mmCIF file of C-alpha atoms and ligand atoms in Angstrom:
data_model
loop_
_atom_site.group_PDB
_atom_site.id
_atom_site.type_symbol
_atom_site.label_atom_id
_atom_site.label_comp_id
_atom_site.label_asym_id
_atom_site.label_seq_id
_atom_site.Cartn_x
_atom_site.Cartn_y
_atom_site.Cartn_z
ATOM 1 C CA MET K 24 41.508 7.605 -21.118
ATOM 2 C CA GLN K 25 45.240 7.799 -20.751
ATOM 3 C CA ARG K 26 46.043 8.626 -17.123
ATOM 4 C CA ARG K 27 48.217 11.802 -16.752
ATOM 5 C CA ILE K 28 49.651 13.740 -13.768
ATOM 6 C CA ARG K 29 48.926 17.117 -13.142
ATOM 7 C CA THR K 30 52.243 19.189 -12.498
ATOM 8 C CA VAL K 31 52.430 22.730 -12.149
ATOM 9 C CA THR K 32 53.468 23.264 -15.740
ATOM 10 C CA GLY K 33 50.570 21.206 -17.417
ATOM 11 C CA ASP K 34 49.394 17.684 -17.478
ATOM 12 C CA ILE K 35 51.982 14.952 -18.281
ATOM 13 C CA PRO K 36 51.430 11.264 -19.276
ATOM 14 C CA VAL K 37 52.398 8.857 -16.391
ATOM 15 C CA GLU K 38 55.154 7.678 -18.370
ATOM 16 C CA GLU K 39 57.007 11.001 -18.279
ATOM 17 C CA LEU K 40 57.160 11.172 -14.860
ATOM 18 C CA GLY K 41 60.470 9.488 -14.240
ATOM 19 C CA TRP K 42 62.033 9.095 -10.662
ATOM 20 C CA CYS K 43 59.802 10.760 -8.218
ATOM 21 C CA GLN K 44 59.539 11.557 -4.621
ATOM 22 C CA THR K 45 56.191 11.996 -3.298
ATOM 23 C CA HIS K 46 56.590 14.164 -0.283
ATOM 24 C CA GLU K 47 59.117 17.084 -0.281
ATOM 25 C CA HIS K 48 59.419 20.735 0.754
ATOM 26 C CA LEU K 49 61.124 22.313 -1.630
ATOM 27 C CA PHE K 50 59.595 26.162 -1.125
ATOM 28 C CA LEU K 51 58.348 27.237 1.964
ATOM 29 C CA GLN K 52 57.744 30.580 2.986
ATOM 30 C CA LYS K 53 58.487 32.190 6.423
ATOM 31 C CA GLY K 54 54.989 31.990 8.632
ATOM 32 C CA LYS K 55 53.290 30.115 11.128
ATOM 33 C CA PRO K 56 55.514 26.962 10.617
ATOM 34 C CA TYR K 57 58.729 28.617 11.047
ATOM 35 C CA GLU K 58 57.290 30.108 14.090
ATOM 36 C CA ILE K 59 57.066 26.219 15.259
ATOM 37 C CA ASP K 60 60.244 25.244 14.123
ATOM 38 C CA THR K 61 62.873 27.165 11.976
ATOM 39 C CA ALA K 62 63.569 24.227 9.927
ATOM 40 C CA LEU K 63 60.266 25.039 8.225
ATOM 41 C CA CYS K 64 61.287 27.443 5.978
ATOM 42 C CA MET K 65 62.846 27.455 2.335
ATOM 43 C CA ASP K 66 62.168 30.708 0.718
ATOM 44 C CA ASP K 67 65.211 31.366 -0.979
ATOM 45 C CA PHE K 68 64.738 30.646 -4.898
ATOM 46 C CA ASP K 69 68.203 30.103 -5.935
ATOM 47 C CA ARG K 70 68.767 27.687 -3.247
ATOM 48 C CA SER K 71 65.824 25.726 -4.175
ATOM 49 C CA ILE K 72 66.805 25.746 -7.690
ATOM 50 C CA GLU K 73 70.491 24.365 -6.614
ATOM 51 C CA GLU K 74 68.669 21.402 -5.091
ATOM 52 C CA LEU K 75 66.398 20.740 -8.098
ATOM 53 C CA ASN K 76 69.705 20.721 -10.401
ATOM 54 C CA ALA K 77 71.429 18.433 -8.311
ATOM 55 C CA TYR K 78 68.461 16.155 -8.014
ATOM 56 C CA LYS K 79 68.113 16.179 -11.956
ATOM 57 C CA ALA K 80 71.922 15.758 -12.292
ATOM 58 C CA ALA K 81 71.369 12.314 -10.138
ATOM 59 C CA GLY K 82 68.529 11.202 -12.303
ATOM 60 C CA GLY K 83 65.286 12.826 -10.676
ATOM 61 C CA GLY K 84 62.431 13.686 -12.772
ATOM 62 C CA ALA K 85 59.641 14.926 -10.305
ATOM 63 C CA ILE K 86 58.913 15.840 -6.969
ATOM 64 C CA VAL K 87 55.501 16.551 -5.088
ATOM 65 C CA ASP K 88 55.677 19.498 -3.098
ATOM 66 C CA ALA K 89 53.871 18.702 0.124
ATOM 67 C CA GLN K 90 53.029 22.147 1.490
ATOM 68 C CA PRO K 91 49.205 23.015 0.969
ATOM 69 C CA VAL K 92 47.554 26.317 0.031
ATOM 70 C CA GLY K 93 47.584 28.835 2.978
ATOM 71 C CA SER K 94 50.394 27.244 4.923
ATOM 72 C CA GLY K 95 53.272 28.893 3.468
ATOM 73 C CA ARG K 96 52.901 27.247 -0.005
ATOM 74 C CA MET K 97 54.854 29.171 -2.669
ATOM 75 C CA ALA K 98 52.921 28.049 -5.745
ATOM 76 C CA GLY K 99 54.489 30.855 -8.304
ATOM 77 C CA ALA K 100 57.899 29.622 -7.251
ATOM 78 C CA MET K 101 57.251 25.935 -7.915
ATOM 79 C CA ALA K 102 56.348 26.779 -11.482
ATOM 80 C CA GLU K 103 59.056 29.214 -12.113
ATOM 81 C CA ALA K 104 61.332 26.579 -10.681
ATOM 82 C CA SER K 105 59.895 23.942 -12.919
ATOM 83 C CA TYR K 106 60.358 25.810 -16.063
ATOM 84 C CA ALA K 107 64.023 26.674 -14.695
ATOM 85 C CA THR K 108 64.956 23.205 -14.277
ATOM 86 C CA GLY K 109 63.058 20.771 -16.001
ATOM 87 C CA VAL K 110 62.148 19.062 -13.183
ATOM 88 C CA SER K 111 58.210 18.301 -12.843
ATOM 89 C CA ILE K 112 56.697 19.481 -9.762
ATOM 90 C CA ILE K 113 53.293 18.480 -8.283
ATOM 91 C CA ALA K 114 51.781 20.905 -5.985
ATOM 92 C CA CYS K 115 49.156 20.246 -3.009
ATOM 93 C CA THR K 116 45.997 21.822 -2.153
ATOM 94 C CA GLY K 117 43.975 20.787 0.830
ATOM 95 C CA PHE K 118 45.157 21.293 4.367
ATOM 96 C CA HIS K 119 47.931 20.819 6.874
ATOM 97 C CA LYS K 120 47.894 20.535 10.508
ATOM 98 C CA GLN K 121 45.821 23.180 12.325
ATOM 99 C CA ASN K 122 48.961 24.808 14.415
ATOM 100 C CA PHE K 123 50.472 25.556 10.980
ATOM 101 C CA TYR K 124 47.765 28.467 10.279
ATOM 102 C CA TYR K 125 47.244 31.681 11.978
ATOM 103 C CA GLU K 126 43.963 31.943 13.833
ATOM 104 C CA ASP K 127 42.638 34.286 11.272
ATOM 105 C CA SER K 128 43.061 31.822 8.548
ATOM 106 C CA PHE K 129 40.562 31.170 5.930
ATOM 107 C CA ILE K 130 41.010 27.373 7.105
ATOM 108 C CA PHE K 131 39.049 28.441 10.095
ATOM 109 C CA ARG K 132 36.687 31.038 8.815
ATOM 110 C CA GLU K 133 35.291 29.568 5.779
ATOM 111 C CA LYS K 134 32.599 26.877 5.856
ATOM 112 C CA GLU K 135 32.995 23.352 4.315
ATOM 113 C CA GLU K 136 31.434 24.132 1.003
ATOM 114 C CA THR K 137 33.610 27.049 0.342
ATOM 115 C CA LEU K 138 36.609 24.984 1.354
ATOM 116 C CA ALA K 139 35.687 22.108 -0.929
ATOM 117 C CA GLY K 140 35.249 24.953 -3.869
ATOM 118 C CA LEU K 141 38.565 25.929 -3.145
ATOM 119 C CA PHE K 142 40.467 22.690 -2.979
ATOM 120 C CA THR K 143 38.482 21.580 -6.314
ATOM 121 C CA SER K 144 39.163 24.702 -8.101
ATOM 122 C CA GLU K 145 42.816 24.741 -7.272
ATOM 123 C CA VAL K 146 43.032 21.422 -8.952
ATOM 124 C CA THR K 147 40.822 22.243 -11.927
ATOM 125 C CA ASP K 148 41.496 26.110 -12.459
ATOM 126 C CA GLY K 149 44.463 27.069 -10.982
ATOM 127 C CA MET K 150 46.248 27.917 -7.430
ATOM 128 C CA LEU K 151 45.911 30.858 -5.253
ATOM 129 C CA PRO K 152 49.274 32.729 -5.116
ATOM 130 C CA SER K 153 48.548 32.729 -1.313
ATOM 131 C CA GLY K 154 46.039 31.664 1.091
ATOM 132 C CA ARG K 155 44.796 35.103 2.245
ATOM 133 C CA ASP K 156 42.035 36.739 0.382
ATOM 134 C CA GLU K 157 43.727 36.440 -2.817
ATOM 135 C CA LYS K 158 41.978 36.409 -5.816
ATOM 136 C CA LYS K 159 44.066 36.272 -8.681
ATOM 137 C CA ARG K 160 44.805 32.770 -9.454
ATOM 138 C CA LEU K 161 47.766 31.252 -11.262
ATOM 139 C CA GLU K 162 47.442 29.269 -14.280
ATOM 140 C CA ALA K 163 49.529 26.656 -12.459
ATOM 141 C CA ARG K 164 47.109 23.985 -10.927
ATOM 142 C CA ALA K 165 47.552 21.457 -7.955
ATOM 143 C CA GLY K 166 47.811 17.756 -8.586
ATOM 144 C CA VAL K 167 47.242 16.239 -5.416
ATOM 145 C CA ILE K 168 44.997 17.030 -2.139
ATOM 146 C CA LYS K 169 46.713 16.963 1.094
ATOM 147 C CA VAL K 170 45.224 16.085 4.558
ATOM 148 C CA ALA K 171 46.837 15.919 8.018
ATOM 149 C CA VAL K 172 45.672 13.351 10.387
ATOM 150 C CA GLU K 173 46.355 13.869 14.158
ATOM 151 C CA LYS K 174 46.158 11.072 16.698
ATOM 152 C CA ASN K 175 42.323 11.165 16.809
ATOM 153 C CA GLY K 176 41.958 11.905 13.349
ATOM 154 C CA VAL K 177 38.925 13.306 11.721
ATOM 155 C CA ARG K 178 36.818 13.618 15.247
ATOM 156 C CA THR K 179 39.904 15.753 16.503
ATOM 157 C CA ASN K 180 37.695 18.722 16.421
ATOM 158 C CA ALA K 181 34.889 20.389 14.413
ATOM 159 C CA ALA K 182 37.615 22.300 12.425
ATOM 160 C CA TYR K 183 39.071 19.233 11.387
ATOM 161 C CA GLU K 184 35.763 17.494 10.588
ATOM 162 C CA LYS K 185 34.994 20.430 8.293
ATOM 163 C CA LEU K 186 38.588 20.223 6.569
ATOM 164 C CA PHE K 187 38.336 16.405 6.070
ATOM 165 C CA ALA K 188 34.717 16.740 4.601
ATOM 166 C CA ALA K 189 36.112 19.373 2.054
ATOM 167 C CA ALA K 190 39.268 17.678 0.912
ATOM 168 C CA ALA K 191 37.236 14.329 0.605
ATOM 169 C CA ALA K 192 34.665 15.897 -1.528
ATOM 170 C CA ALA K 193 37.273 17.549 -3.618
ATOM 171 C CA ALA K 194 39.088 14.430 -3.892
ATOM 172 C CA ALA K 195 36.014 12.615 -4.939
ATOM 173 C CA LYS K 196 35.140 15.357 -7.598
ATOM 174 C CA THR K 197 38.617 15.861 -9.084
ATOM 175 C CA GLY K 198 40.129 12.528 -9.137
ATOM 176 C CA ALA K 199 43.342 13.864 -7.539
ATOM 177 C CA PRO K 200 45.088 11.550 -4.978
ATOM 178 C CA VAL K 201 44.896 12.225 -1.370
ATOM 179 C CA LEU K 202 48.401 12.774 0.428
ATOM 180 C CA ALA K 203 47.922 12.002 4.071
ATOM 181 C CA HIS K 204 50.109 13.221 6.898
ATOM 182 C CA PHE K 205 50.032 10.865 9.855
ATOM 183 C CA ASP K 206 51.143 12.158 13.228
ATOM 184 C CA LYS K 207 52.180 9.654 15.921
ATOM 185 C CA ASP K 208 49.779 6.790 16.573
ATOM 186 C CA ALA K 209 47.458 8.538 13.945
ATOM 187 C CA ASP K 210 45.334 5.505 12.080
ATOM 188 C CA ALA K 211 45.456 5.228 8.423
ATOM 189 C CA LEU K 212 42.942 2.180 8.520
ATOM 190 C CA ALA K 213 40.236 4.912 9.976
ATOM 191 C CA LEU K 214 41.023 7.375 7.205
ATOM 192 C CA ILE K 215 40.570 4.742 4.447
ATOM 193 C CA GLU K 216 37.201 3.712 5.927
ATOM 194 C CA TYR K 217 36.448 7.668 6.057
ATOM 195 C CA LEU K 218 37.359 8.210 2.347
ATOM 196 C CA GLY K 219 35.281 4.908 1.335
ATOM 197 C CA GLN K 220 32.425 6.987 2.537
ATOM 198 C CA TYR K 221 33.073 9.309 -0.377
ATOM 199 C CA ASN K 222 33.652 6.321 -2.738
ATOM 200 C CA ILE K 223 37.333 7.013 -2.855
ATOM 201 C CA PRO K 224 39.382 3.770 -2.807
ATOM 202 C CA ALA K 225 42.454 3.049 -0.513
ATOM 203 C CA ASN K 226 44.442 3.064 -3.758
ATOM 204 C CA ARG K 227 43.902 6.978 -4.190
ATOM 205 C CA LEU K 228 45.666 7.378 -0.660
ATOM 206 C CA ILE K 229 49.289 8.069 -0.308
ATOM 207 C CA ALA K 230 50.056 7.390 3.205
ATOM 208 C CA CYS K 231 52.974 9.526 4.806
ATOM 209 C CA HIS K 232 55.067 8.996 7.702
ATOM 210 C CA LEU K 233 53.975 5.857 8.810
ATOM 211 C CA ASP K 234 57.386 4.808 9.077
ATOM 212 C CA ARG K 235 57.770 7.007 12.115
ATOM 213 C CA ALA K 236 54.099 7.391 13.098
ATOM 214 C CA ARG K 237 53.389 3.621 13.427
ATOM 215 C CA TYR K 238 56.474 1.633 13.286
ATOM 216 C CA ASP K 239 54.783 -1.938 13.443
ATOM 217 C CA ILE K 240 55.127 -4.115 10.218
ATOM 218 C CA GLY K 241 52.182 -5.970 10.883
ATOM 219 C CA TYR K 242 50.172 -2.658 10.769
ATOM 220 C CA HIS K 243 51.960 -1.779 7.802
ATOM 221 C CA ARG K 244 50.943 -4.727 5.955
ATOM 222 C CA GLU K 245 47.402 -4.336 6.935
ATOM 223 C CA VAL K 246 47.221 -0.731 5.514
ATOM 224 C CA ALA K 247 49.045 -1.752 2.514
ATOM 225 C CA GLN K 248 46.617 -4.783 1.970
ATOM 226 C CA SER K 249 44.207 -2.283 1.753
ATOM 227 C CA GLY K 250 45.692 -1.044 -1.482
ATOM 228 C CA ALA K 251 46.958 2.327 -0.031
ATOM 229 C CA TRP K 252 50.317 3.602 -0.789
ATOM 230 C CA MET K 253 52.932 3.329 1.981
ATOM 231 C CA GLU K 254 55.176 6.121 1.575
ATOM 232 C CA TYR K 255 58.629 5.737 3.330
ATOM 233 C CA ASP K 256 59.835 9.293 4.210
ATOM 234 C CA THR K 257 61.921 8.968 7.462
ATOM 235 C CA ILE K 258 64.834 7.693 5.406
ATOM 236 C CA ASN K 259 68.157 9.086 6.953
ATOM 237 C CA ARG K 260 65.958 11.265 9.284
ATOM 238 C CA LEU K 261 68.122 10.562 12.313
ATOM 239 C CA LYS K 262 66.507 12.229 14.971
ATOM 240 C CA TYR K 263 63.795 9.413 14.658
ATOM 241 C CA HIS K 264 65.524 6.253 13.641
ATOM 242 C CA ASP K 265 68.882 5.243 11.777
ATOM 243 C CA ASN K 266 68.730 3.657 8.322
ATOM 244 C CA GLU K 267 69.206 0.051 9.711
ATOM 245 C CA LYS K 268 65.786 0.167 11.564
ATOM 246 C CA GLU K 269 64.113 2.107 8.297
ATOM 247 C CA PHE K 270 65.466 -0.641 6.363
ATOM 248 C CA LYS K 271 64.237 -3.583 8.341
ATOM 249 C CA LEU K 272 60.720 -2.187 7.697
ATOM 250 C CA ILE K 273 61.340 -1.944 3.867
ATOM 251 C CA GLN K 274 62.903 -5.238 3.831
ATOM 252 C CA GLY K 275 60.102 -6.542 5.601
ATOM 253 C CA MET K 276 57.564 -5.060 3.681
ATOM 254 C CA ILE K 277 59.172 -6.249 0.186
ATOM 255 C CA GLU K 278 59.438 -9.622 1.630
ATOM 256 C CA ALA K 279 55.743 -9.678 2.335
ATOM 257 C CA GLY K 280 55.024 -8.951 -1.545
ATOM 258 C CA TYR K 281 54.116 -5.368 -1.109
ATOM 259 C CA ALA K 282 57.082 -3.419 -3.340
ATOM 260 C CA GLY K 283 54.157 -2.680 -5.567
ATOM 261 C CA ARG K 284 52.587 -0.333 -2.742
ATOM 262 C CA MET K 285 55.877 1.395 -1.601
ATOM 263 C CA LEU K 286 57.059 5.031 -2.353
ATOM 264 C CA PHE K 287 60.266 6.665 -1.251
ATOM 265 C CA SER K 288 60.639 10.407 -0.147
ATOM 266 C CA LEU K 289 62.534 12.388 2.197
ATOM 267 C CA ASP K 290 59.888 14.954 3.653
ATOM 268 C CA THR K 291 62.736 17.833 3.198
ATOM 269 C CA THR K 292 63.363 20.790 5.664
ATOM 270 C CA ASN K 293 66.171 23.277 5.487
ATOM 271 C CA LYS K 294 67.887 20.859 7.799
ATOM 272 C CA ARG K 295 67.860 18.320 5.077
ATOM 273 C CA LEU K 296 68.895 20.277 2.053
ATOM 274 C CA ARG K 297 72.510 21.049 0.920
ATOM 275 C CA ALA K 298 71.694 24.198 -0.505
ATOM 276 C CA TYR K 299 70.441 25.391 2.823
ATOM 277 C CA GLY K 300 73.594 24.376 4.904
ATOM 278 C CA ALA K 301 72.654 20.654 5.643
ATOM 279 C CA ASP K 302 74.735 17.541 5.003
ATOM 280 C CA MET K 303 72.386 15.868 2.663
ATOM 281 C CA GLY K 304 70.326 17.033 -0.197
ATOM 282 C CA LEU K 305 67.319 16.344 -2.123
ATOM 283 C CA ASP K 306 69.435 13.712 -4.216
ATOM 284 C CA TYR K 307 70.132 11.506 -1.199
ATOM 285 C CA LEU K 308 67.919 8.766 -2.262
ATOM 286 C CA LEU K 309 69.214 8.417 -5.599
ATOM 287 C CA LYS K 310 72.985 8.856 -5.123
ATOM 288 C CA GLU K 311 73.309 7.274 -1.627
ATOM 289 C CA PHE K 312 70.324 5.354 -0.529
ATOM 290 C CA THR K 313 70.196 3.524 -3.860
ATOM 291 C CA VAL K 314 73.600 2.339 -3.073
ATOM 292 C CA TYR K 315 72.468 1.230 0.643
ATOM 293 C CA MET K 316 69.795 -0.954 -0.759
ATOM 294 C CA GLN K 317 72.275 -2.330 -3.532
ATOM 295 C CA GLN K 318 74.511 -3.331 -0.821
ATOM 296 C CA ARG K 319 71.749 -5.214 0.835
ATOM 297 C CA GLY K 320 70.470 -6.909 -2.321
ATOM 298 C CA LEU K 321 67.295 -4.995 -2.713
ATOM 299 C CA GLY K 322 68.604 -2.373 -5.388
ATOM 300 C CA GLY K 323 66.589 -3.945 -8.097
ATOM 301 C CA TYR K 324 63.350 -2.586 -6.420
ATOM 302 C CA MET K 325 64.578 0.949 -6.699
ATOM 303 C CA ARG K 326 62.945 1.754 -10.198
ATOM 304 C CA GLN K 327 59.740 0.306 -9.151
ATOM 305 C CA ILE K 328 59.342 2.002 -5.877
ATOM 306 C CA MET K 329 60.717 5.435 -7.223
ATOM 307 C CA VAL K 330 59.323 5.364 -10.928
ATOM 308 C CA ASN K 331 56.549 2.720 -11.601
ATOM 309 C CA ASN K 332 54.520 3.200 -8.297
ATOM 310 C CA PRO K 333 54.646 7.236 -7.948
ATOM 311 C CA ALA K 334 53.463 7.257 -11.712
ATOM 312 C CA GLN K 335 50.267 5.281 -10.587
ATOM 313 C CA ALA K 336 50.097 6.981 -7.036
ATOM 314 C CA VAL K 337 50.169 10.396 -8.232
ATOM 315 C CA ALA K 338 47.883 10.278 -11.453
ATOM 316 C CA ILE K 339 44.787 11.897 -11.719
ATOM 317 C CA GLN K 340 41.726 9.646 -12.108
ATOM 318 C CA LYS K 341 39.747 12.171 -14.656
ATOM 319 C CA GLY K 342 39.604 15.136 -16.664
ATOM 320 C CA THR K 343 43.207 15.558 -17.777
ATOM 321 C CA GLU K 344 44.234 17.328 -20.765
ATOM 322 C CA GLU K 345 47.244 18.068 -22.898
ATOM 323 C CA LYS K 346 49.925 20.205 -21.179
ATOM 324 C CA ARG K 347 48.801 23.696 -21.512
ATOM 325 C CA THR K 348 50.542 26.159 -19.005
ATOM 326 C CA ALA K 349 52.501 28.764 -20.851
ATOM 327 C CA ALA K 350 55.939 29.643 -19.011
ATOM 328 C CA SER K 351 54.911 33.371 -20.020
ATOM 329 C CA ALA K 352 51.906 32.754 -17.688
ATOM 330 C CA ILE K 353 53.959 32.782 -14.446
ATOM 331 C CA THR K 354 53.726 36.161 -12.957
ATOM 332 C CA HIS K 355 56.416 35.817 -10.097
ATOM 333 C CA HIS K 356 57.878 33.829 -7.568
ATOM 334 C CA VAL K 357 57.257 36.205 -4.565
ATOM 335 C CA PRO K 358 54.499 35.060 -2.452
ATOM 336 C CA LEU K 359 51.834 37.414 -1.459
ATOM 337 C CA MET K 360 50.880 36.172 1.960
HETATM 338 ZN ZN1 LIG Z 409 56.052 17.257 5.095
#
């Protein structure tokens, strides 16, 4: 079977993905995340399009929008933006940290089987326009299943246990990769072991933010050794650390032979997107960090890390098909939350 990637406009062969950043936030409507941090809102369609166009002009081919269902995801906008710009967008189902949902969210209300069914059907049938009792599905499908790992992981509380079980069941059933947010000190090895109980191998896991959550190269090598994808997305995120510190980690991993397990991304917010007033944009990796890597003798790894690796990491393992979503099927880009 030819491996494919599920984008919001249909399934594409892995060779068509191009340069890909595997954890961005291109769209995010105002809601609970914004109440926690005003950087967490990108709801201006034209500005987000401007970012995508700049990304494409710099050579970008695809991005993963890492906001899952019900926490401000703008599924319709992603599909419309992908048609408008030609950039492939891979959407997420699954769940984020619990404080990103209102108390009456379906995330807390529904039982495990219902949530597993929702996450599965968002990959196989189509996404909900919002997470709130909205029955009308879009044709656009999610291609990745997100999970959020706090310090105590699956065992943080009963609500998380239920969500992890639902997400793992959906990942096992659909063959979609698991994209994991890791909080400070959260343990990727524990998640790998947990997913193993569902017969999900470590190479189906994209481990995000470990470059700020667990800054310890020995630990990184251990996680990479398991086969998981190491996503470095704290690049130029100066509130955590500078690029020199980030580069030391990247260099150490490449020297240890793990270039084939690495991914790069920016985990954008409105404070990291030029069209929203920031001093950098979605094109930062392709325009500036590439030069930074070249100046330090590692520019030759960029294509592997940003083209070849994402194509493997983001691919769906089963049941993919030809492109099928018609542009006319996209209803509107106004979210219904
Ligand atoms: Zn994120």
